[in-house]
Structure formats: structure tokens, C-alpha cells
XYZ file of C-alpha atoms in Angstrom:
564
model
C 33.427 107.772 24.427
C 36.518 109.847 24.711
C 39.040 109.944 21.673
C 42.533 108.500 22.345
C 45.908 109.500 20.636
C 47.912 106.398 19.855
C 51.357 105.204 18.798
C 51.510 106.831 15.360
C 51.358 110.373 16.926
C 53.842 112.718 15.024
C 53.186 115.808 17.228
C 52.100 117.832 14.180
C 49.619 119.527 16.516
C 47.027 120.126 13.819
C 44.572 118.502 16.166
C 45.136 121.104 18.847
C 43.983 123.938 16.509
C 40.744 122.225 15.816
C 39.752 121.032 19.396
C 36.900 123.259 20.656
C 37.470 122.433 24.163
C 41.367 122.586 24.611
C 41.634 119.052 25.669
C 44.720 118.075 23.585
C 47.955 118.743 25.281
C 50.755 119.900 25.363
C 50.233 122.594 22.843
C 53.166 124.220 20.839
C 52.855 127.139 23.234
C 53.505 125.126 26.386
C 57.062 124.192 27.473
C 56.391 120.534 27.616
C 55.834 120.372 23.924
C 59.569 120.577 23.174
C 60.316 117.348 24.998
C 56.961 115.419 24.835
C 56.746 111.945 23.415
C 53.491 112.418 21.917
C 50.297 114.489 22.463
C 47.436 113.544 24.843
C 43.764 113.833 25.033
C 42.270 114.598 28.403
C 39.296 112.006 28.687
C 37.536 114.201 31.306
C 37.355 117.092 28.957
C 36.849 115.518 25.517
C 33.305 116.008 24.180
C 33.588 113.258 21.548
C 33.167 115.680 18.540
C 35.910 113.878 16.428
C 37.324 116.955 14.813
C 40.718 115.822 15.822
C 40.205 112.610 13.920
C 39.637 114.225 10.672
C 42.643 116.587 11.198
C 45.263 114.092 12.052
C 47.725 113.503 9.210
C 48.874 110.084 10.535
C 45.608 108.425 11.552
C 46.715 108.165 15.092
C 43.380 109.066 16.871
C 40.678 106.678 17.625
C 37.485 106.439 19.619
C 38.128 104.603 22.950
C 35.758 101.714 21.826
C 37.635 101.420 18.496
C 41.014 100.633 19.722
C 42.814 97.518 18.761
C 44.495 95.080 21.248
C 47.805 96.763 20.318
C 46.507 100.117 21.360
C 44.844 99.031 24.562
C 47.240 100.873 26.875
C 46.639 104.129 25.321
C 43.610 105.286 27.313
C 45.768 104.910 30.268
C 48.661 106.649 28.840
C 46.477 109.705 27.665
C 44.903 109.903 31.161
C 48.087 109.633 33.118
C 49.670 112.746 31.440
C 46.754 114.912 33.013
C 47.557 113.719 36.532
C 50.768 115.919 36.608
C 49.584 118.441 33.922
C 45.816 119.151 34.561
C 44.095 121.490 32.133
C 43.674 125.074 33.321
C 40.313 126.745 33.297
C 40.874 129.001 30.292
C 41.654 128.315 26.615
C 44.821 130.026 25.758
C 44.475 132.586 22.969
C 46.094 131.389 19.832
C 48.292 133.971 18.083
C 46.769 135.205 14.882
C 48.806 134.506 11.576
C 50.906 137.410 10.633
C 49.428 139.161 7.653
C 51.369 140.912 4.875
C 50.332 144.275 3.573
C 49.650 144.287 -0.125
C 51.776 147.341 -0.426
C 54.818 145.323 0.136
C 54.459 143.342 -3.132
C 55.425 139.649 -3.686
C 57.763 137.960 -1.156
C 60.049 135.476 -2.715
C 61.618 132.883 -0.418
C 64.074 129.973 -1.326
C 64.003 126.880 0.822
C 66.945 124.540 0.726
C 65.855 121.112 1.657
C 62.411 119.266 1.231
C 62.140 117.317 4.384
C 59.508 117.993 7.127
C 60.928 121.404 8.319
C 61.098 122.540 4.752
C 57.682 121.397 3.825
C 56.093 122.911 6.858
C 57.894 126.214 6.163
C 56.486 126.091 2.578
C 52.908 125.403 3.941
C 53.286 128.292 6.514
C 54.517 130.668 3.704
C 52.084 129.830 1.042
C 49.143 130.098 3.389
C 49.360 133.764 2.740
C 48.736 135.590 -0.593
C 51.619 137.200 -2.638
C 54.246 134.678 -1.498
C 56.269 132.684 -3.944
C 58.715 129.630 -2.947
C 61.475 127.994 -4.717
C 62.407 124.573 -3.048
C 65.597 122.821 -3.671
C 66.818 119.300 -2.902
C 69.949 117.526 -4.273
C 67.941 114.318 -4.709
C 65.254 113.726 -7.432
C 62.764 113.052 -4.598
C 61.431 115.142 -1.797
C 60.436 114.615 1.862
C 63.773 113.799 3.541
C 63.610 111.427 6.403
C 59.833 110.789 5.850
C 61.042 108.960 2.786
C 64.397 107.710 3.874
C 64.205 107.622 7.698
C 60.836 106.407 8.813
C 60.717 102.694 9.480
C 59.040 100.821 6.652
C 56.661 98.942 9.210
C 55.256 102.386 10.337
C 53.350 103.184 7.116
C 50.951 105.451 9.051
C 53.737 108.012 9.907
C 54.537 108.387 6.321
C 51.051 109.574 5.769
C 52.149 113.077 6.524
C 53.668 113.136 3.130
C 50.087 113.598 1.794
C 49.982 116.911 3.617
C 53.314 117.870 2.210
C 52.175 116.992 -1.379
C 49.520 119.476 -1.170
C 51.952 122.239 -0.339
C 54.530 121.373 -3.000
C 51.780 121.283 -5.629
C 50.631 124.726 -5.252
C 51.053 127.137 -8.071
C 53.065 129.499 -5.998
C 55.806 126.721 -5.311
C 58.457 125.754 -7.635
C 60.276 122.611 -7.002
C 63.966 122.217 -8.149
C 64.907 118.676 -7.378
C 68.155 116.999 -8.222
C 69.742 120.399 -7.717
C 72.500 120.870 -5.267
C 72.862 124.198 -3.659
C 76.711 124.884 -3.824
C 77.260 122.993 -7.072
C 74.515 123.948 -9.348
C 73.444 127.264 -7.739
C 75.342 129.269 -5.112
C 74.166 130.842 -1.802
C 74.840 134.245 -3.317
C 72.718 133.449 -6.440
C 69.663 132.336 -4.104
C 69.986 135.571 -2.256
C 70.138 137.527 -5.625
C 66.940 136.008 -6.708
C 64.989 136.030 -3.489
C 64.182 138.223 -0.503
C 65.251 135.402 1.941
C 66.664 131.800 1.954
C 65.550 129.254 4.595
C 68.060 126.469 4.970
C 66.095 123.259 6.324
C 68.795 120.658 5.401
C 68.401 118.536 8.559
C 71.541 116.641 10.164
C 73.109 114.540 7.519
C 75.918 113.091 9.565
C 75.922 110.984 12.762
C 77.760 111.080 16.121
C 80.717 108.795 16.728
C 81.382 106.582 19.735
C 85.015 107.606 20.043
C 86.399 104.239 21.146
C 89.113 102.045 19.576
C 87.997 99.835 16.825
C 85.097 101.883 15.722
C 86.434 102.066 11.991
C 86.716 98.366 11.639
C 84.701 96.755 8.889
C 81.500 95.765 10.423
C 81.184 98.782 12.462
C 78.650 101.314 10.910
C 76.410 104.150 11.777
C 72.733 103.102 12.288
C 71.827 106.173 9.989
C 73.699 104.343 7.131
C 71.850 101.207 7.745
C 68.431 103.068 7.991
C 69.159 104.907 4.674
C 70.093 101.682 3.093
C 66.943 99.639 3.848
C 64.884 102.709 2.985
C 66.281 102.846 -0.438
C 68.267 106.076 -0.241
C 70.238 106.280 -3.452
C 73.496 107.231 -1.680
C 73.422 104.046 0.369
C 71.680 101.559 -2.062
C 74.965 99.711 -2.870
C 76.244 99.523 0.656
C 76.788 96.094 2.236
C 76.190 94.864 5.859
C 77.412 91.668 7.086
C 74.445 89.700 8.483
C 76.239 86.396 8.560
C 76.640 86.180 12.329
C 74.122 85.489 14.826
C 74.308 88.616 16.966
C 74.294 92.331 16.097
C 74.964 95.050 18.836
C 73.292 98.515 18.610
C 75.085 101.159 20.732
C 72.351 103.764 21.862
C 68.665 103.085 22.744
C 66.708 105.925 20.931
C 63.752 105.280 18.462
C 66.217 104.617 15.666
C 67.943 101.907 17.558
C 64.523 100.237 18.106
C 63.500 100.610 14.352
C 66.757 98.894 13.276
C 66.453 96.010 15.836
C 62.891 95.472 14.703
C 63.983 95.269 10.942
C 66.910 92.825 11.838
C 64.570 90.313 13.471
C 61.211 90.767 11.594
C 60.179 87.976 9.165
C 61.382 89.259 5.655
C 58.070 88.092 4.189
C 56.339 90.789 6.268
C 58.913 93.353 5.481
C 58.230 92.473 1.769
C 54.858 93.936 2.087
C 56.110 97.354 3.031
C 58.033 99.917 0.921
C 61.346 98.678 2.117
C 63.904 98.743 -0.702
C 64.021 95.321 -2.397
C 67.882 94.916 -2.052
C 67.421 95.083 1.644
C 64.393 92.753 1.826
C 66.587 90.254 -0.258
C 69.616 90.693 2.118
C 67.582 90.206 5.068
C 66.232 86.940 3.663
C 69.775 85.566 3.925
C 70.419 86.994 7.246
C 71.720 84.637 10.110
C 71.065 87.237 12.910
C 69.050 85.740 15.773
C 69.682 88.141 18.528
C 69.995 91.994 18.627
C 71.382 93.609 21.705
C 70.593 97.331 22.340
C 73.034 99.055 24.669
C 72.007 102.065 26.827
C 74.427 103.832 29.119
C 71.866 104.722 31.721
C 68.773 103.078 33.305
C 65.335 102.437 31.993
C 63.873 105.883 33.172
C 66.466 107.730 31.214
C 66.177 105.710 27.908
C 66.052 107.703 24.867
C 63.288 105.784 23.074
C 59.716 106.730 23.569
C 56.907 104.605 25.209
C 54.888 104.156 22.106
C 57.995 102.694 20.288
C 58.784 100.511 23.378
C 55.181 99.152 23.565
C 55.237 98.177 19.812
C 58.534 96.461 20.256
C 56.886 94.440 23.130
C 54.105 93.278 20.848
C 56.141 91.824 18.027
C 55.148 88.289 17.125
C 57.406 85.469 17.647
C 60.158 87.766 19.032
C 61.322 87.603 22.744
C 62.235 90.870 24.340
C 64.905 90.258 27.059
C 65.788 92.479 30.033
C 68.168 91.521 32.821
C 66.332 92.082 36.125
C 69.526 93.296 37.761
C 69.633 96.152 35.300
C 66.171 97.530 36.111
C 66.638 97.616 39.842
C 66.628 101.304 40.927
C 68.557 102.731 43.732
C 66.472 104.006 46.632
C 66.720 107.661 45.514
C 65.881 106.959 42.117
C 63.088 104.738 42.959
C 61.476 107.391 45.267
C 61.715 109.957 42.404
C 60.240 107.549 39.662
C 57.301 106.670 42.121
C 56.933 110.353 43.188
C 54.903 113.155 41.964
C 57.730 114.771 40.328
C 58.604 112.311 37.563
C 56.692 112.428 34.279
C 54.217 109.505 33.532
C 56.212 108.681 30.503
C 59.196 107.986 32.849
C 57.128 105.952 35.128
C 55.891 103.811 32.229
C 59.265 103.390 30.821
C 60.429 101.721 34.137
C 57.153 99.725 34.387
C 57.616 98.334 30.934
C 61.291 97.258 31.519
C 60.298 95.586 34.654
C 57.518 93.679 32.825
C 60.005 92.524 30.232
C 62.357 91.281 32.977
C 59.677 89.165 34.258
C 58.977 87.267 30.804
C 60.241 83.993 29.981
C 61.877 83.200 26.705
C 60.940 80.596 24.068
C 63.511 78.175 22.437
C 64.013 78.865 18.729
C 62.712 82.549 18.726
C 64.653 85.518 17.749
C 65.295 88.113 20.466
C 66.064 91.634 21.235
C 68.049 92.203 24.344
C 67.568 95.571 26.234
C 70.822 96.265 27.942
C 70.850 99.114 30.540
C 73.781 100.740 32.428
C 76.541 99.714 29.774
C 78.808 101.651 27.531
C 81.228 100.540 24.754
C 84.747 100.498 25.682
C 86.461 98.943 22.535
C 85.551 97.204 19.473
C 87.979 94.416 18.609
C 88.930 92.202 15.655
C 91.710 91.634 13.457
C 90.528 93.177 10.335
C 86.892 93.276 11.022
C 84.443 93.412 13.986
C 84.752 90.317 16.112
C 83.835 91.499 19.560
C 82.616 94.533 21.447
C 83.749 95.097 25.095
C 81.225 96.829 27.408
C 81.862 98.468 30.712
C 79.025 98.258 33.412
C 78.001 101.774 34.589
C 76.444 102.955 37.812
C 74.183 106.008 38.093
C 75.369 109.016 40.165
C 73.268 112.022 40.992
C 74.924 115.262 39.971
C 72.935 116.910 42.748
C 72.402 114.370 45.596
C 69.150 116.317 46.344
C 67.927 116.159 42.859
C 67.893 112.636 41.544
C 66.266 113.643 38.186
C 70.038 114.488 37.009
C 71.845 111.321 36.905
C 75.021 110.602 35.216
C 76.533 107.177 34.056
C 79.817 106.533 35.745
C 82.018 103.470 34.672
C 82.871 100.760 37.024
C 85.455 98.056 36.918
C 83.052 95.420 35.658
C 83.715 94.558 31.870
C 82.245 91.987 29.652
C 82.885 91.004 26.054
C 80.156 90.089 23.663
C 81.005 88.302 20.362
C 79.326 89.936 17.245
C 80.122 90.705 13.586
C 77.953 93.739 13.348
C 78.027 97.020 15.476
C 75.707 99.868 14.573
C 76.100 103.120 16.591
C 72.787 104.959 17.188
C 73.755 107.784 19.312
C 72.268 110.658 17.246
C 72.372 112.638 13.992
C 74.744 115.621 13.715
C 74.413 118.549 11.089
C 77.133 119.432 8.618
C 78.592 122.735 7.833
C 76.812 124.778 5.014
C 78.957 126.718 2.412
C 79.058 130.538 3.045
C 77.050 130.104 6.470
C 78.529 130.178 10.113
C 78.600 126.899 11.801
C 78.774 125.774 15.482
C 80.959 122.516 15.162
C 80.268 121.565 18.789
C 76.404 121.532 18.601
C 76.235 120.621 14.665
C 74.006 123.677 13.985
C 73.959 127.129 12.240
C 74.172 129.701 14.869
C 70.847 131.382 15.051
C 68.261 133.191 17.326
C 64.880 131.558 16.834
C 65.641 130.817 13.228
C 67.435 134.056 12.263
C 71.170 133.180 11.235
C 73.564 135.133 13.506
C 77.058 136.196 12.511
C 79.116 134.928 15.608
C 81.805 137.637 15.065
C 79.430 140.569 15.096
C 76.396 139.031 17.064
C 74.064 140.425 14.435
C 71.586 138.719 12.034
C 72.831 137.807 8.526
C 70.394 139.722 6.349
C 67.676 137.397 4.514
C 69.317 134.106 5.836
C 67.244 131.813 8.181
C 67.215 128.169 9.323
C 64.506 125.644 10.437
C 64.516 122.052 11.763
C 67.527 120.025 12.840
C 70.066 122.554 11.413
C 68.395 125.246 13.618
C 67.794 123.397 16.868
C 69.728 120.067 16.659
C 68.412 116.589 16.016
C 65.500 116.698 18.514
C 61.785 115.834 18.504
C 59.582 113.997 15.910
C 58.327 114.772 12.622
C 55.550 117.197 13.725
C 57.814 118.996 15.969
C 59.336 120.670 12.967
C 55.860 122.318 12.282
C 56.271 124.655 15.288
C 59.708 125.080 14.642
C 59.240 126.067 10.864
C 56.351 128.373 11.918
C 58.455 130.385 14.318
C 61.225 130.806 11.601
C 58.516 131.887 8.978
C 57.025 134.452 11.481
C 60.318 136.048 12.104
C 61.026 136.309 8.268
C 57.699 137.681 7.681
C 58.187 140.285 10.471
C 61.618 141.292 8.884
C 59.939 141.525 5.470
C 57.186 143.910 6.722
C 59.807 145.910 8.580
C 61.740 146.490 5.405
C 64.886 144.430 6.819
C 65.203 142.023 3.785
C 67.235 143.043 0.608
C 65.283 143.314 -2.614
C 65.876 140.599 -5.121
C 68.058 141.883 -7.983
C 66.805 139.459 -10.618
C 63.529 137.898 -11.628
C 62.350 134.514 -10.760
C 62.406 133.333 -14.362
C 66.061 134.102 -14.635
C 66.819 131.653 -11.810
C 64.915 128.869 -13.658
C 66.925 129.482 -16.717
C 70.218 129.446 -14.797
C 69.401 126.181 -13.106
C 68.138 124.663 -16.395
C 71.540 125.478 -18.274
C 73.738 124.102 -15.240
C 71.576 121.050 -14.412
C 69.478 119.784 -17.333
C 68.124 116.990 -15.397
C 66.242 119.263 -12.898
C 63.174 117.614 -11.637
C 60.099 119.711 -10.906
C 57.005 118.758 -9.207
C 55.354 117.097 -12.077
C 58.613 114.998 -12.495
C 58.411 114.026 -8.887
C 54.687 113.022 -9.469
C 55.683 110.695 -12.353
C 58.377 109.041 -10.100
C 55.865 108.663 -7.495
C 53.236 107.191 -9.991
C 56.012 104.780 -11.375
C 57.003 103.677 -7.803
C 53.414 102.960 -6.682
C 52.642 101.101 -10.150
C 55.745 98.835 -9.390
C 54.457 98.256 -5.979
C 51.091 97.336 -7.052
C 52.496 94.505 -9.266
C 53.593 92.812 -6.038
C 50.878 93.895 -3.550
C 52.920 96.737 -1.991
C 52.258 100.367 -1.414
C 55.292 101.286 -3.540
C 58.475 99.797 -4.754
C 61.171 102.491 -4.316
C 63.463 103.326 -7.301
C 66.849 103.540 -5.723
C 69.115 104.512 -8.795
C 69.312 108.113 -9.829
C 69.388 107.451 -13.656
C 66.297 105.249 -13.235
C 64.639 107.933 -11.175
C 65.289 110.485 -14.024
C 64.011 108.261 -16.648
C 60.688 108.007 -14.655
C 60.644 111.777 -13.984
C 60.802 112.326 -17.845
C 57.947 109.592 -18.314
C 60.216 107.339 -20.082
C 59.649 103.479 -19.895
C 61.831 101.619 -17.676
């Protein structure tokens, strides 16, 4: 009985480290890791030891004979990866964790942000003795997109927060939540009190379509909608017009699929999750019957992952609709997809789309329509969204001899869809950070493997580092940040060992005093634990895992242990 990795895989790669026979790939040291949809177990090499099952933070690994019907495709998916990427004969040597000499004294690091990349950085740092970490977040609650971005109907993925909790709860870590760097404490003050600062602030903005009508009422970023239904306090009071029967999502990544599922899922099912109550109530009154997801290229190039696409096709009482004409590949593309050079994941995307195209619809059901080879040209309406005009694309090979590189070129075929809600889902984008250089085009802080670089001199900025999306751009999944943060921390430790980091000019206790004076409502780890306990108790009253508190004042009451 081989073990199988399934849909919830977060690419954390903890399973890789404990596998005694090197049967889980790609590893963080392999180039494929940067773009892989998930990790895969080779059924021919697996010895059924089960070590990976205990280590997985999101319960994504099962014995082959324990798989549910929903996961029945995953043995094939795992095995298919090794048809193109067979395991080599030798186990690669894992790099030993960098050790710090006791003669160096205690290393003090500030981490700005508390999402996955920040938490993984804290875990990496505090796995060594004589390291102290101060973590900052402008919200009273930690975990970033694990709390405010992961779809409510994916509770397994949120399980990684249990790993983060153990790191934040260490005595060597001090949490300063509800504290905004740049307002309550400056970048210079962080450097004054620490050897180094790691900015792990993610990508807080979104990319725009750049088409006429994008700013009409009823046109929103999908990131705003996600934050709204996940109870982010900045978006709790937003309103989305759900009175029409059709919504259009531009972009076909995993976020687009999440949003589509939420819009057509039975609200009674959503009420069992940790979705914000205001969102559940709004969705109970929604008239939306059809969600159209628009992708500019073909099914092989779609941005979503196969696990999310498979889950979409298994939704109860929802039709998944694909136009057969939009999954017909030209001869060159077909030869490539069916040939040995394409990835198994790309073949599966095409196969899934072709299977959807053969399905028949059922009268009365809600539906999700996957549109390929289309781009928005204009959003129209008098004072709010009424229509979106789409232009049909054709795929053109940038290099006729290399059909893997295909561009979408608009044709003269145009169609108009009536809709009152347009959500753009074409990617997150980082925002500038005060006192740090910034690459406006890429939306990242200029860096070399995590060391922040002054673009004018080309030299590292002493003591300043980045991790996560603000370092590499909004790519990968939750677990991808583990390797990214580990690489940044390794450079930081190397710089500390080589005497390249400035010594703190003030004591750690002085920083706590300054913050307390400027922000009396600072929330420490114990305060967050009280918020967490309160949310779980509220959820238990209605049979949910938690009921999120979405008001800052109510969060602070809970953090102080006050009744509310």
C-alpha cells in the first residue's frame, strides 16, 4: 500500500525531510519545486512507513486504500509525475542547518508581518539557541492569508496555523500585534533595537485590468471579495451587489475558483465553516445562478492547479460548463500536450477541460462556466456595471518550433455578457514600504536571495531582508514560503556570523516600552490566544469551528479578556 498526496497539499515539504527513501518530490532543492502544483509520492519507491503522514501539517497524505471517492484520481496523479521525473539512484545530501557560535552572543531579529513567510522565518530562526524574535502585524490577529485568504471550505489547509502557533508561542518570540510599522514604530527604530529586520508583508494590492469601465460600481478586485467573506476587518463593511443572476470573474487562477465556489455553494454549507457571518447572510439573499470564469489562454495554460479544478468538478448540484470549441487545440499544441515534453499536470488540465465539455447540464442547477481564449475589452454601464465585452483570442507560438511558449492574440470576434458583478482576479501586487527601495514594475523590494539591495549602489542594505511575496512576487502556495524564508534566514545568519550586521544600540525592553507608550492597545501572543479562544467559543455555540470577530474594537475587548 503506497501513500498518496492529495488536494490539500500546501508544498510545506516537511514530508520530504522525514521520508527515509527519497520518494517525495520535487524537493526544495530541485528546480521544479518553484512551479509545482503540489508534491508527489512515487508509488514504486514508497515503503509504506507512514512517516510523511505524521509530519504533514494539513492532513493531505493518505494510504491508497484509505482514499475517499473525491481523492480517487490522486494515485494516478502522483504516479504520473514520475513518468517525466524519475527518481535518481542517490538521495541528495541535505544541507545542515547553519549553526551560530556562542561567542557571537544573542541575535535579535524583527519580523514585520505574521503570515506564512513571517511565521516560517520565525520557526527557522528560533530553531537555534540564542536568537530572539520580535514579530509585528498591524492587525490584532496573525497568520495573514491563512486567516484572511484561504477559502472557508478548505479547512484542512488552515491546519498549518497550528504549526505557526507553536512558533509564535515560544519564549524567545514576542508578538506585537495591532502595531503598524511606520506609524507606531519606525524602520530606523527597528534597526536600532535589532541586528536585522525581515519584511514579510506579502502583496497587499491587486493588479488591474486596464480596460474602460473598470472603476464602475460593481467592478471589484477578487482579493477584496475574498477578504470580505473571510472576515478581514478592513473589508467587513464592504458591499457587493449579488442581485443579478450572473457574475463574471476575469482570471482563472485558484483564487478565481475559490470565489466561484463561494458564489454558488449552498449558504447552509458555508454556515458550517469559519466564513464571516455577514458574508453568509449576504449569500443567503444572493440571486447569482451563473459564474463565468474568463481566461485569456487555453486550458493547458490555465493558472489554476489540477487539485482545485478536480474539487470544482465534484461540487454537488452545480454544473461545470465548458464550450467544446474552446478546448480544441491546434495541431502544434496538441502534439506538444500529448508529447513527452509537457508536464503531467498540463496534460491533466486539458483532459479535465475536455471531460467538462462533454457533460450535460441539468435544468435548475447553478453553474460555473469556464471560458478560455477570451479577454475583457470593456466594462459598460451608465453608473454601474451592466455588461462586460469580451474579445476572442487565438494562441500564437512566440517561437514556431517551441509550442510551449504561446501568446494570446486578440481576434475581431467580440461578445457581450450581461452582468452586474465583475471581479478581477489577475494577481496580487506588493506595495512600497517606507524607507525601503521598491521595484514598481514587479511589485517587490529589490533583493538578492532575500538581502535587500540598494538599486543605486547595487550593494546590500545592512541588516534589512525580505521573505515571501514581497521578495519574489505573488507565486506559489502556502508551503512555498517555507523554503523562501529559510533561504533568507540562512543569508541573515551568514551575515551575522561574518560580522556584517550592525549591533543594536538599545535593549529589547526599551522597544517594548516605546511601543506600549505609542500603542496602548498592543496585542501580545496571550492576547491573540484570548481572541482565538473567544472565536472558537462563539463558533461552538452554532456548531462551527469558529465565528470570526471582524470588528477591531471587539477583538481588543477579547484580547483583554473582557466580556463581549
